[in-house]
Coordinates of C-alpha atoms in Angstrom, one line a residue:
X946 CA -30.4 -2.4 -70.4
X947 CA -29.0 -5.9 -69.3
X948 CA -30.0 -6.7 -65.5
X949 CA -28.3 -9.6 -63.1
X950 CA -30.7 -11.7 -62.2
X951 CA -29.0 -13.4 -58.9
X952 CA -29.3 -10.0 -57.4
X953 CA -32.7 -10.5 -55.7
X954 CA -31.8 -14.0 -54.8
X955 CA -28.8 -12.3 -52.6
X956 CA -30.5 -9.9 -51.2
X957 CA -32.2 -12.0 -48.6
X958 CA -28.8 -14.0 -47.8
X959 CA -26.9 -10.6 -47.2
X960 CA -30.1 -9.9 -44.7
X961 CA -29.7 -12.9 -43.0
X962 CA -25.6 -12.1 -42.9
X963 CA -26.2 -9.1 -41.7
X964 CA -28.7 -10.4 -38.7
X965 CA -26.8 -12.7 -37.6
X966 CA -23.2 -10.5 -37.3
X967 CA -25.8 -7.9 -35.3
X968 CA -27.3 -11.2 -33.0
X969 CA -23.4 -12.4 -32.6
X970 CA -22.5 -9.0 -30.9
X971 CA -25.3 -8.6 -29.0
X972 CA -24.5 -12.0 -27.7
X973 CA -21.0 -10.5 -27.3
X974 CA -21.9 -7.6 -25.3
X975 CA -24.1 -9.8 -23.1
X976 CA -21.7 -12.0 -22.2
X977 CA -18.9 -9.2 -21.7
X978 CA -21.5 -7.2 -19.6
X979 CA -22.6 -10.4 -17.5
X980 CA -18.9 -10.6 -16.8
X981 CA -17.9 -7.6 -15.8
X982 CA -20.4 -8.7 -12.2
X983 CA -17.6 -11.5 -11.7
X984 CA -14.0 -9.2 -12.1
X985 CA -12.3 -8.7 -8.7
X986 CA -12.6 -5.5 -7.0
X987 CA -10.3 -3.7 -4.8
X988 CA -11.6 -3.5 -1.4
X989 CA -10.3 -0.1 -0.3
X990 CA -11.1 3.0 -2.1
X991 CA -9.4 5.4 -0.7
X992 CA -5.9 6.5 -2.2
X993 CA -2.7 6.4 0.3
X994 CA -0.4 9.0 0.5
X995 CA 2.5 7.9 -2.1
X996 CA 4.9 8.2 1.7
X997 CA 3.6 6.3 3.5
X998 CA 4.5 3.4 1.3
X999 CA 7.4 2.2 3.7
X1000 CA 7.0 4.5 6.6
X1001 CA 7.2 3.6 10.6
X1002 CA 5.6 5.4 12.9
X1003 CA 6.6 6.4 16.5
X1004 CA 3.7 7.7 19.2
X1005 CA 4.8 10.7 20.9
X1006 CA 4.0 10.9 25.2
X1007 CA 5.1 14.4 25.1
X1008 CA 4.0 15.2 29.1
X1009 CA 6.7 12.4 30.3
X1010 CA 9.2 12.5 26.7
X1011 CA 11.2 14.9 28.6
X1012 CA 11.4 16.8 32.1
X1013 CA 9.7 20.1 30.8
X1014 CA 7.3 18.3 28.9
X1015 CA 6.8 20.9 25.9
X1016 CA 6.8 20.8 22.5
X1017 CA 10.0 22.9 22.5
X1018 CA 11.8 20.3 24.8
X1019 CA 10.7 17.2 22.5
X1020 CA 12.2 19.2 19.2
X1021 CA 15.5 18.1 20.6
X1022 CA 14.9 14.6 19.7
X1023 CA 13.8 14.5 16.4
X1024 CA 17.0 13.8 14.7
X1025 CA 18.0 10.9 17.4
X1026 CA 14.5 9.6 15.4
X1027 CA 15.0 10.4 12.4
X1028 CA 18.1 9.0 12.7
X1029 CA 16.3 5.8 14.0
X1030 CA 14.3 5.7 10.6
X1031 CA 11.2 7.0 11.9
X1032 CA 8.5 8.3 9.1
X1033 CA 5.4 9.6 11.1
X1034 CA 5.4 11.3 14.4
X1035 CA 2.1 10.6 16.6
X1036 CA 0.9 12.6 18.9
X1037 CA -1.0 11.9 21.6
X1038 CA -3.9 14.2 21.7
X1039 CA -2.9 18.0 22.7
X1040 CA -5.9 19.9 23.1
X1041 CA -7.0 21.6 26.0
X1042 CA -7.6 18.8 29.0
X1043 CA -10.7 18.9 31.3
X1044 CA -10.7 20.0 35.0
X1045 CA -13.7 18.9 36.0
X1046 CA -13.6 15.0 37.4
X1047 CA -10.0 15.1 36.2
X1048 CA -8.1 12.1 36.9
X1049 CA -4.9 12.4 38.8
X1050 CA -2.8 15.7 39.5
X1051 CA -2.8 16.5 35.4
X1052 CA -5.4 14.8 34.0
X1053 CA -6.2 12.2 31.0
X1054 CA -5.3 13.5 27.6
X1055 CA -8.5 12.0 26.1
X1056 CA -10.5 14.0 28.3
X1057 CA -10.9 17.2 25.9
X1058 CA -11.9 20.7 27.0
X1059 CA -11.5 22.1 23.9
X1060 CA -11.4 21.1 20.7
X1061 CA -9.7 24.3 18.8
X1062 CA -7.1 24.6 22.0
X1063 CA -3.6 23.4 22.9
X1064 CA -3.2 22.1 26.2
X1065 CA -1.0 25.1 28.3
X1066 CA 1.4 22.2 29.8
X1067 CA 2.8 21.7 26.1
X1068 CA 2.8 25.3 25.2
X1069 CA 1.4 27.7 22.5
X1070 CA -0.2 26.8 19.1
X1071 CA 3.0 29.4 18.0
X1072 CA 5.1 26.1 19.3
X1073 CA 3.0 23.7 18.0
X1074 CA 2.8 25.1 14.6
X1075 CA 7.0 25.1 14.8
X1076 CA 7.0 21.8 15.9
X1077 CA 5.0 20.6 12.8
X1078 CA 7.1 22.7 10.8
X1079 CA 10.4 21.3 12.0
X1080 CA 9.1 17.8 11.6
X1081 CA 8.0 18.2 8.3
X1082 CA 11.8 20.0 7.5
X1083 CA 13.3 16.5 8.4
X1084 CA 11.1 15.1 6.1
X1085 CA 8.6 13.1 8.2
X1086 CA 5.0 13.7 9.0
X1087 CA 2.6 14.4 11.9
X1088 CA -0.6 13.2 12.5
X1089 CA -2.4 14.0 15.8
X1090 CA -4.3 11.6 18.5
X1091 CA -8.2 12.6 18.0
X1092 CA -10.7 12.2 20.8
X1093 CA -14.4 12.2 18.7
X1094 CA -15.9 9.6 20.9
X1095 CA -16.8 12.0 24.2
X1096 CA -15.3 15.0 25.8
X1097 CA -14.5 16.5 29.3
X1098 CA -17.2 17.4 31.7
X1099 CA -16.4 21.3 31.3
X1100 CA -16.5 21.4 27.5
X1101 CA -18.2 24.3 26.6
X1102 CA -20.1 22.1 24.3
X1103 CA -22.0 20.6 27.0
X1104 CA -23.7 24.2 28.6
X1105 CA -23.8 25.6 24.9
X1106 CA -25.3 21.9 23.3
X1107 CA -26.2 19.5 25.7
X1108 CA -28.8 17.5 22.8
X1109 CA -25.4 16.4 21.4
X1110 CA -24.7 14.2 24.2
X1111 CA -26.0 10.5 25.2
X1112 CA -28.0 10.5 28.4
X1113 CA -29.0 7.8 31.0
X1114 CA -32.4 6.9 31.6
X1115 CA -32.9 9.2 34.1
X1116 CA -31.8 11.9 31.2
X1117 CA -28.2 12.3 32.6
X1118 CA -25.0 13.1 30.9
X1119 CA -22.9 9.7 31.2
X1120 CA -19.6 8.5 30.2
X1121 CA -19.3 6.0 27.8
X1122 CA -21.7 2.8 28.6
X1123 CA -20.4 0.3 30.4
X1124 CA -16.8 1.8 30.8
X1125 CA -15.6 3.6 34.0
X1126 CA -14.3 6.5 32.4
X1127 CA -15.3 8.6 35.0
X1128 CA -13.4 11.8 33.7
X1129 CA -15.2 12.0 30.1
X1130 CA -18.6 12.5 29.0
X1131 CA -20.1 10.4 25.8
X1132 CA -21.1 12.2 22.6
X1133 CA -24.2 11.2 20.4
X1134 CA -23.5 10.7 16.8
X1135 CA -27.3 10.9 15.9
X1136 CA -27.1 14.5 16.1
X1137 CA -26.0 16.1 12.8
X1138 CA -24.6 19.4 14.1
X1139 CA -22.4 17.4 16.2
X1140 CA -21.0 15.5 13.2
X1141 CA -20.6 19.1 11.8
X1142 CA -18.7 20.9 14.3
X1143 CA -16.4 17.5 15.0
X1144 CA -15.6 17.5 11.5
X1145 CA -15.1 21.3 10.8
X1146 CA -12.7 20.7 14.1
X1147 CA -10.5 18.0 12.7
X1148 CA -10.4 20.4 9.1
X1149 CA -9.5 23.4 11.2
X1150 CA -6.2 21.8 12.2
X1151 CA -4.9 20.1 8.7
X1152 CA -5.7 23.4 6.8
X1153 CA -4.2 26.0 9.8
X1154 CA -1.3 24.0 10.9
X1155 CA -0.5 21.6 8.4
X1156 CA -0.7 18.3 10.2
X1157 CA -0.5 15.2 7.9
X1158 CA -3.9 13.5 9.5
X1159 CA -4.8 11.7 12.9
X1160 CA -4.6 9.1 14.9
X1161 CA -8.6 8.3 16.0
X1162 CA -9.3 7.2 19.3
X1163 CA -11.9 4.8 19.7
X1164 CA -12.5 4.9 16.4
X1165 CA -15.0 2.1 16.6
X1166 CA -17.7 3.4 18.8
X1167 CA -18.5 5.9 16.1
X1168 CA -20.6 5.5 12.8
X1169 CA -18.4 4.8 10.0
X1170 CA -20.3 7.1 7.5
X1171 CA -19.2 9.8 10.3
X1172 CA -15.5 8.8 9.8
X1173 CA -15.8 8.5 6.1
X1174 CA -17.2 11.9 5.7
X1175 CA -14.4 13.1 7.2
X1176 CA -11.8 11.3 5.2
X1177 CA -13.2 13.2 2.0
X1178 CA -13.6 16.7 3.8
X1179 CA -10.1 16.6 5.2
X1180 CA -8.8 14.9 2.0
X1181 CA -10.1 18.2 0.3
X1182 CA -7.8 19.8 1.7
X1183 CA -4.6 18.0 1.4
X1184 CA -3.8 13.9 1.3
X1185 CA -4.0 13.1 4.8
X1186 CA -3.3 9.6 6.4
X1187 CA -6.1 8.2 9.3
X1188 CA -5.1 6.0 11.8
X1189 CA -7.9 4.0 13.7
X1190 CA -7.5 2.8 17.3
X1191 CA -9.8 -0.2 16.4
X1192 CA -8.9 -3.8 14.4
X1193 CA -11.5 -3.7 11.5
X1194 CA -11.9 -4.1 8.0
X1195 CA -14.6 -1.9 7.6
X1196 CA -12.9 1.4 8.7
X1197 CA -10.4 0.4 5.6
X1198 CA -12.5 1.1 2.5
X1199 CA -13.4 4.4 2.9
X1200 CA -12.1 6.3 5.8
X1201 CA -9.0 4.8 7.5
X1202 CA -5.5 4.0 6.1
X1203 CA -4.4 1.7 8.8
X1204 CA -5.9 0.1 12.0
X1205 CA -4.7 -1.8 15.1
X1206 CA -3.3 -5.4 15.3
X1207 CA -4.2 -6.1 18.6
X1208 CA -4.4 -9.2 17.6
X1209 CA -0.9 -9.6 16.6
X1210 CA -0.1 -8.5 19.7
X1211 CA -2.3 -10.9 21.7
X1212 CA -1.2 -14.2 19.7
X1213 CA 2.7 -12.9 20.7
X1214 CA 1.9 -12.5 24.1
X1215 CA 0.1 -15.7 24.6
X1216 CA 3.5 -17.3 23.0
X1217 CA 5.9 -15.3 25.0
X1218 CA 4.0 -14.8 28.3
X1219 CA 1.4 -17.4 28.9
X1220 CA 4.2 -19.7 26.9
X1221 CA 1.2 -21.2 24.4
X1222 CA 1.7 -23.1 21.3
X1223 CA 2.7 -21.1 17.8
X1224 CA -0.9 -22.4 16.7
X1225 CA -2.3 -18.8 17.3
X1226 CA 0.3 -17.1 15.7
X1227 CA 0.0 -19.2 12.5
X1228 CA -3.4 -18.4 12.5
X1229 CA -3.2 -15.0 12.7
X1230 CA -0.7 -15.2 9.8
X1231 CA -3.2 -17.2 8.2
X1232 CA -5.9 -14.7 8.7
X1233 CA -4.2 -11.6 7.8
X1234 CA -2.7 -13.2 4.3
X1235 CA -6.6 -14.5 3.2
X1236 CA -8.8 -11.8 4.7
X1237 CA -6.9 -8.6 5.2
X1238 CA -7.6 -6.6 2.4
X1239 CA -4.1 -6.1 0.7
X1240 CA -4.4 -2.5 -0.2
X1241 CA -5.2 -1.9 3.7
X1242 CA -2.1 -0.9 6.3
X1243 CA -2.5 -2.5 9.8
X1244 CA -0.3 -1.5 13.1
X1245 CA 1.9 -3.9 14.4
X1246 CA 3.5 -3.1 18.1
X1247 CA 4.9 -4.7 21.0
X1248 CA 4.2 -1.6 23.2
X1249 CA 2.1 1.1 23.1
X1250 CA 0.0 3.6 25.3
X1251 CA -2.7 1.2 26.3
X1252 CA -0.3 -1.6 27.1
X1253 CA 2.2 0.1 28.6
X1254 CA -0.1 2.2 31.0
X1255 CA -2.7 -0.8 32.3
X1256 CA -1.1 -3.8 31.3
X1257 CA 2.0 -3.7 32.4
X1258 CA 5.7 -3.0 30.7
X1259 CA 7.5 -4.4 27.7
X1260 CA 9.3 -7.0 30.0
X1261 CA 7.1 -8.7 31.5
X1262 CA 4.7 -8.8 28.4
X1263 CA 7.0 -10.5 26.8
X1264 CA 9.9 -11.6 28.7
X1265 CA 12.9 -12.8 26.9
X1266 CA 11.2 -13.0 23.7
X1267 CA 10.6 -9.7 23.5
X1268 CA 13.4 -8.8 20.6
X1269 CA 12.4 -11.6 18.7
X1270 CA 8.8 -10.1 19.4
X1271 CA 10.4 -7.1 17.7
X1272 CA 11.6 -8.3 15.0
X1273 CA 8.6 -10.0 13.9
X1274 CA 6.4 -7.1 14.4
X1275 CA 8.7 -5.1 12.0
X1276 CA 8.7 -7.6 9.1
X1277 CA 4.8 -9.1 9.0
X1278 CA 2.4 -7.3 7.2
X1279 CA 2.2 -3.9 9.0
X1280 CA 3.4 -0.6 10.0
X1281 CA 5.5 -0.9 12.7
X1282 CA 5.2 1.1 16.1
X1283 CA 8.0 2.1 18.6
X1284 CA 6.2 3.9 22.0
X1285 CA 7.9 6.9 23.8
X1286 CA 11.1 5.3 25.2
X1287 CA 10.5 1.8 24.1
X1288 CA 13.8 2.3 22.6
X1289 CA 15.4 3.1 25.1
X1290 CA 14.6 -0.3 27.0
X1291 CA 11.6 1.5 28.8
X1292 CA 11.3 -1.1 31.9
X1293 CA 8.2 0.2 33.9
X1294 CA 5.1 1.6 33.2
X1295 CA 4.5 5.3 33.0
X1296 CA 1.6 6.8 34.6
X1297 CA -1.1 8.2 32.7
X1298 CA -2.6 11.1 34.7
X1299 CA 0.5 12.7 37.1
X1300 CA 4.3 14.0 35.1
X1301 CA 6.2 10.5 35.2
X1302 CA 9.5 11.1 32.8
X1303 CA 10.7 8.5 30.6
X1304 CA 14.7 7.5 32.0
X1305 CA 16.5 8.0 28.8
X1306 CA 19.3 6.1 28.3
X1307 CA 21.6 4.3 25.4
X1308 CA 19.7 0.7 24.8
X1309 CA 20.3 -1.7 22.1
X1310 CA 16.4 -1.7 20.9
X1311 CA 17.2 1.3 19.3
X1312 CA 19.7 -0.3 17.1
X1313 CA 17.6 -2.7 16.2
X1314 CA 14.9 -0.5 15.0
X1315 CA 17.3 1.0 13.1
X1316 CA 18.3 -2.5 10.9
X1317 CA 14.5 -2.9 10.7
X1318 CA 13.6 0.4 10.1
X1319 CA 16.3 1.3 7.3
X1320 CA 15.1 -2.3 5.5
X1321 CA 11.4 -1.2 5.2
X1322 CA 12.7 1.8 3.8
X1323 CA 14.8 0.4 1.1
X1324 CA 13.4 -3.5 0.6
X1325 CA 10.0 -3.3 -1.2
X1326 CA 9.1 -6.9 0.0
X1327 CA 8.3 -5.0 3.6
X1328 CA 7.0 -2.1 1.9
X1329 CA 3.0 -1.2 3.1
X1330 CA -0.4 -2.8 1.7
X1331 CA -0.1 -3.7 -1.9
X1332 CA 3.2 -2.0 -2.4
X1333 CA 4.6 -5.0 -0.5
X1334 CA 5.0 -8.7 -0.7
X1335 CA 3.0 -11.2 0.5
X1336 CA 4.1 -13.2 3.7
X1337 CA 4.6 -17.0 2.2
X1338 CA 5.2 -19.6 4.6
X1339 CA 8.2 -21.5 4.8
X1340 CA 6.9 -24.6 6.6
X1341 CA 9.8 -26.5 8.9
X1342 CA 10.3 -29.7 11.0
X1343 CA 9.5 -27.2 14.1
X1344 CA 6.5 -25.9 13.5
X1345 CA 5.9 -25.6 17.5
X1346 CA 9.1 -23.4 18.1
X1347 CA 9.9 -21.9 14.8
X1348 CA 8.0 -19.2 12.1
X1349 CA 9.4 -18.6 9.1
X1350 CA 8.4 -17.0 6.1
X1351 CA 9.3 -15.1 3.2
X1352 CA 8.3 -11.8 1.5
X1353 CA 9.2 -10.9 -1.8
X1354 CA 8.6 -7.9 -4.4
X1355 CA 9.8 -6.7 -7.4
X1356 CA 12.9 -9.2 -7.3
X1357 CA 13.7 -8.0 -4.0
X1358 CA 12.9 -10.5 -0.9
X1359 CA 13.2 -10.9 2.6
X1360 CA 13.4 -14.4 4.8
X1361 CA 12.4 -14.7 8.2
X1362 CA 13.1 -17.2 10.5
X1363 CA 12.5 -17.1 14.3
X1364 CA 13.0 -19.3 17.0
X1365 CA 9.9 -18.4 18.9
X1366 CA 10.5 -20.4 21.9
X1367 CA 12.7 -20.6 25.3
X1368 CA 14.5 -24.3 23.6
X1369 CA 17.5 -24.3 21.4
X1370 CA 16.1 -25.5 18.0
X1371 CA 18.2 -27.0 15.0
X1372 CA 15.2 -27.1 12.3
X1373 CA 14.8 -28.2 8.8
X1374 CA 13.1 -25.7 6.5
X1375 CA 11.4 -26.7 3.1
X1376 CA 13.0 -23.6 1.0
X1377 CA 13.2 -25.2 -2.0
X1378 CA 11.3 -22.1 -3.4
X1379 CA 14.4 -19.4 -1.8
X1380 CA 16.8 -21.1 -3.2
X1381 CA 19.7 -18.6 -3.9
X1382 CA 22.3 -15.9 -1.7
X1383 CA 21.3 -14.0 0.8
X1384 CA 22.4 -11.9 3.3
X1385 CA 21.7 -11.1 7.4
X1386 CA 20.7 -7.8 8.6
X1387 CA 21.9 -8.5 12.1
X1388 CA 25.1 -10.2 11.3
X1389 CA 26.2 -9.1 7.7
X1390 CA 26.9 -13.0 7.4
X1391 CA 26.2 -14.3 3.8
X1392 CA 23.8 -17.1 3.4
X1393 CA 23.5 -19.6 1.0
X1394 CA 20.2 -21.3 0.7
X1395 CA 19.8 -24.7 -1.4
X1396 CA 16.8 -26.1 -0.4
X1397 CA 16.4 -28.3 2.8
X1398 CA 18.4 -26.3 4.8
X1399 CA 18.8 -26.9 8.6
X1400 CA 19.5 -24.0 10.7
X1401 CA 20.7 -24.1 14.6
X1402 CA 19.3 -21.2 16.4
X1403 CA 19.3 -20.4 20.3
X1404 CA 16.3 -19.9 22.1
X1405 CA 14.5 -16.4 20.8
X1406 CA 17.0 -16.4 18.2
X1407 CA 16.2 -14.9 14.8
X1408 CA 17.7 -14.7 11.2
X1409 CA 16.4 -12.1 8.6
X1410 CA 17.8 -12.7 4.9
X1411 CA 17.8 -10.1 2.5
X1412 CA 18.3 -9.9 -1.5

C-alpha cells in the first residue's frame, strides 16, 4: 500500500494552525470582555409608565379647591382640567389628620392620624374611590401626597409602637430635628417593622383603590433602600409613578420617577425678583443638560404648596416676569406643575391650617397652559426624560437679557426664545443650526429662520417656534 510521506510533516503545522486560531479568540474574548467594563450604562433602572411620557401634572388643595371642600365638590372640575391638558392629578395627602398639637382651626395635612383613613372633612373612602374612578374615566391618573417621614401625635402607632419613633436625649418623642414642626412626631427608619407597616400602607391603597402612585413628602429624610423597596412592592402590583418632594439624583435609579427643581425655581426667582444676572439660569441649564440623568423626569413649577403658603404668592415671586416664568418652566426639561388656582391668577397666599377658598375666576394663565400643555402632548421634542429632546443652546448677542434654545426629536423641534428681563431687547441669535419654517404657539405667526436672525422682543416677551 502506497503512503504520503508529507503527512507527518503537516501534522505539526496544522497543530500550530490550530493553536494559534484558539490563542486569537481567546485574545478576542478578552478584549470583548475587558470592554464591556467601558459601555455606557443607563442610570435609571426603573421602567416609566409608557403615559407619562408627555404628561403635566396639577396638585390638588382640595380643603380650599372649592367652598365644601370634598371630593364630590372637586369632581366638578375635572373637565375645566382636562380641558386645560392636565395628565396627573395630585393630591395633597387625605388621610385622617391629627388633633393633638394641631395647628390652626383644621390642622396640617402632613400631620397623619391614620394611615388606612380618609380625612372626614373630604368625605368617605366610597367618595374617594369614585373620585379615582372618575379621574381615571377622563383618562388621567392620580397619585396621592404620602407623609412616611413622621406622623401626628395621636397616631395610634405611637401607644401601640412607640420603638418606631426617634427620641431626644432625654428619651422623648420629638418632631423632626431641628424643624419646628410642632404638630408631627418623627419616625425611625432603623426599625424594620416600621418599614413594613409604611409599606404594606402605601400597597393597601394602589391595590384597593386603584391610585396610579404618590407624591412623597420629604422624601429625602428617609433611607433610599426604604423607598426603593417600595417602588418594587407597589410596582408588583401595578406600574405606578413616584413623585419625590426632594431635588436628587439618587432617588432616580431605583425608586422615584421624578423629583423637584427647586432649583429651577430659585435661579427664576433670583432673575425675576432679586433682578440678578441670567448667569444662574445658564447654569442651571448647564447642569441639568450634563448631569441629570436623561431617562430621569424632574418638576418644573412656578408655584406650588410650599411657595405659595410660606413664601409668599405667584406675584410678587415673580412680578412681571412671571408668564415668561411660565413659559419657560413648561418647555425646559421637566414635567410641568400648575397649583390649585394658579390658573386662575391666584394673587395671595392660601392658608395652610384654617378653610381659606381659592377665588375662582376666568384668568388668561389658563390659556396659556393650555398652548403649553396641548404642545407637550403632541411635540415629542418636550416629551419627558429620554423620550424628549435635549435643550441646545442657541447663544445670542444678549446673553444678559435673553435665553434661547432649541429642543428637537424625531424631526419634530421646538425654539425658545425669552426676553428674561424688564428692557426691550432687539438680539441677534446664532441659529444657523434651525435654519428652516416655523411656527408660533402664541401668535400662529409663521417664522422663517435663515440664520443670524435678529428678533425685537418687549420686556418679558417670549417666542416659541414649532415644526
Amino acid at each position: 500500500m502506497k503512503t504520503n510521506s508529507s503527512i507527518p510533516f503537516l501534522i505539526p503545522f496544522l497543530l500550530l494552525l490550530a493553536c494559534q486560531s484558539n490563542t486569537n479568540k481567546k485574545t478576542t474574548e478578552i478584549k470583548s470582555r475587558a470592554l464591556s467594563h467601558y459601555q455606557p450604562q443607563n442610570y435609571v433602572d426603573i421602567t416609566h409608565p409608557e403615559w407619562s411620557k408627555n404628561a403635566t401634572i396639577y396638585e390638588v388643595n382640595v380643603r380650599q379647591f372649592t367652598s365644601e371642600g370634598t371630593f364630590k365638590a372637586f369632581e366638578a372640575h375635572l373637565p375645566r382640567l382636562k380641558d386645560m391638558g392636565v395628565d396627573i392629578i395630585w393630591l395633597m395627602p387625605v388621610n385622617t389628620i391629627g388633633v393633638e398639637k394641631r395647628k390652626g382651626s383644621l390642622g396640617s395635612y402632613y400631620s397623619i392620624k391614620d394611615y388606612y383613613g380618609i380625612n372626614s372633612e373630604f368625605g368617605s373612602k366610597e367618595d374617594f374611590r369614585a373620585l379615582v374612578k372618575k379621574i381615571h374615566s377622563m383618562g388621567m391618573h392620580v397619585i396621592l401626597d404620602w407623609v412616611a417621614n413622621h406622623s401626628s401625635w395621636d397616631n395610634t402607632l405611637v401607644k401601640s409602637h412607640p420603638d418606631w419613633y426617634s427620641k431626644t436625649q432625654e428619651g422623648n418623642f420629638q418632631p423632626t430635628p431641628w424643624y419646628d414642626w410642632e404638630d408631627i412626631i418623627d419616625f425611625d427608619y432603623n426599625q424594620p417593622g416600621l418599614r413594613k407597616y409604611m409599606t404594606e400602607a402605601m400597597v393597601y391603597w394602589v391595590k384597593n383603590f386603584d391610585i396610579d402612585g404618590y407624591r412623597c413628602d420629604v422624601a429625602g429624610f428617609i433611607p433610599i433602600d426604604f423607598w426603593e423597596n417600595v417602588r418594587a412592592e407597589l410596582d408588583l402590583v401595578k406600574p405606578v409613578f413616584m413623585l419625590a418632594e426632594w431635588e436628587s439624583r439618587d432617588l432616580h435609579k431605583k425608586a422615584f420617577d421624578m423629583t423637584y427643581s427647586w432649583s429651577l425655581w430659585d435661579k427664576m426667582h433670583s432673575v425675576t425678583t432679586d433682578h440678578k444676572s441670567l448667569a444662574g439660569l445658564i447654569e442651571y441649564m448647564a447642569h441639568d443638560v450634563n448631569t441629570f440623568p436623561r431617562g430621569a423626569y424632574r418638576m418644573t413649577f412656578t408655584d406650588n404648596h410650599d411657595k405659595n403658603s410660606w413664601e409668599g404668592n405667584q406675584y410678587s415671586n415673580f412680578g412681571d416676569g412671571l408668564e415668561a416664568s411660565m413659559v419657560l418652566a413648561g418647555t425646559v426639561n421637566g414635567m410641568p406643575l400648575v397649583y390649585s388656582g394658579q390658573e386662575a391668577g391666584l394673587n395671595r397666599s392660601l392658608k395652610f391650617f384654617d378653610k381659606d377658598q381659592i377665588q375662582w375666576k376666568t384668568h388668561p394663565f389658563a390659556k396659556i397652559y393650555k398652548k403649553l400643555f396641548d404642545l407637550k402632548h403632541r411635540n415629542q421634542a418636550l416629551w419627558n426624560g429620554n423620550s424628549g429632546g435635549e435643550m441646545i443652546r442657541i447663544f445670542n448677542d444678549k446673553p444678559n437679557q435673553v435665553i434661547s434654545f432649541s429642543r428637537s426629536k424625531n424631526d419634530q423641534q421646538v425654539i425658545v426664545v425669552i426676553n428674561y428681563s424688564d428692557k426691550a431687547a432687539t438680539v441677534k441669535l446664532n441659529s444657523k443650526y434651525q435654519k428652516g419654517n416655523y411656527k408660533e404657539l402664541f401668535s400662529d405667526v409663521n417664522f422663517t429662520l435663515k440664520g443670524e436672525d435678529v428678533i425685537a422682543l418687549p420686556p418679558w416677551k417670549y417666542l416659541v417656534l414649532l415644526k
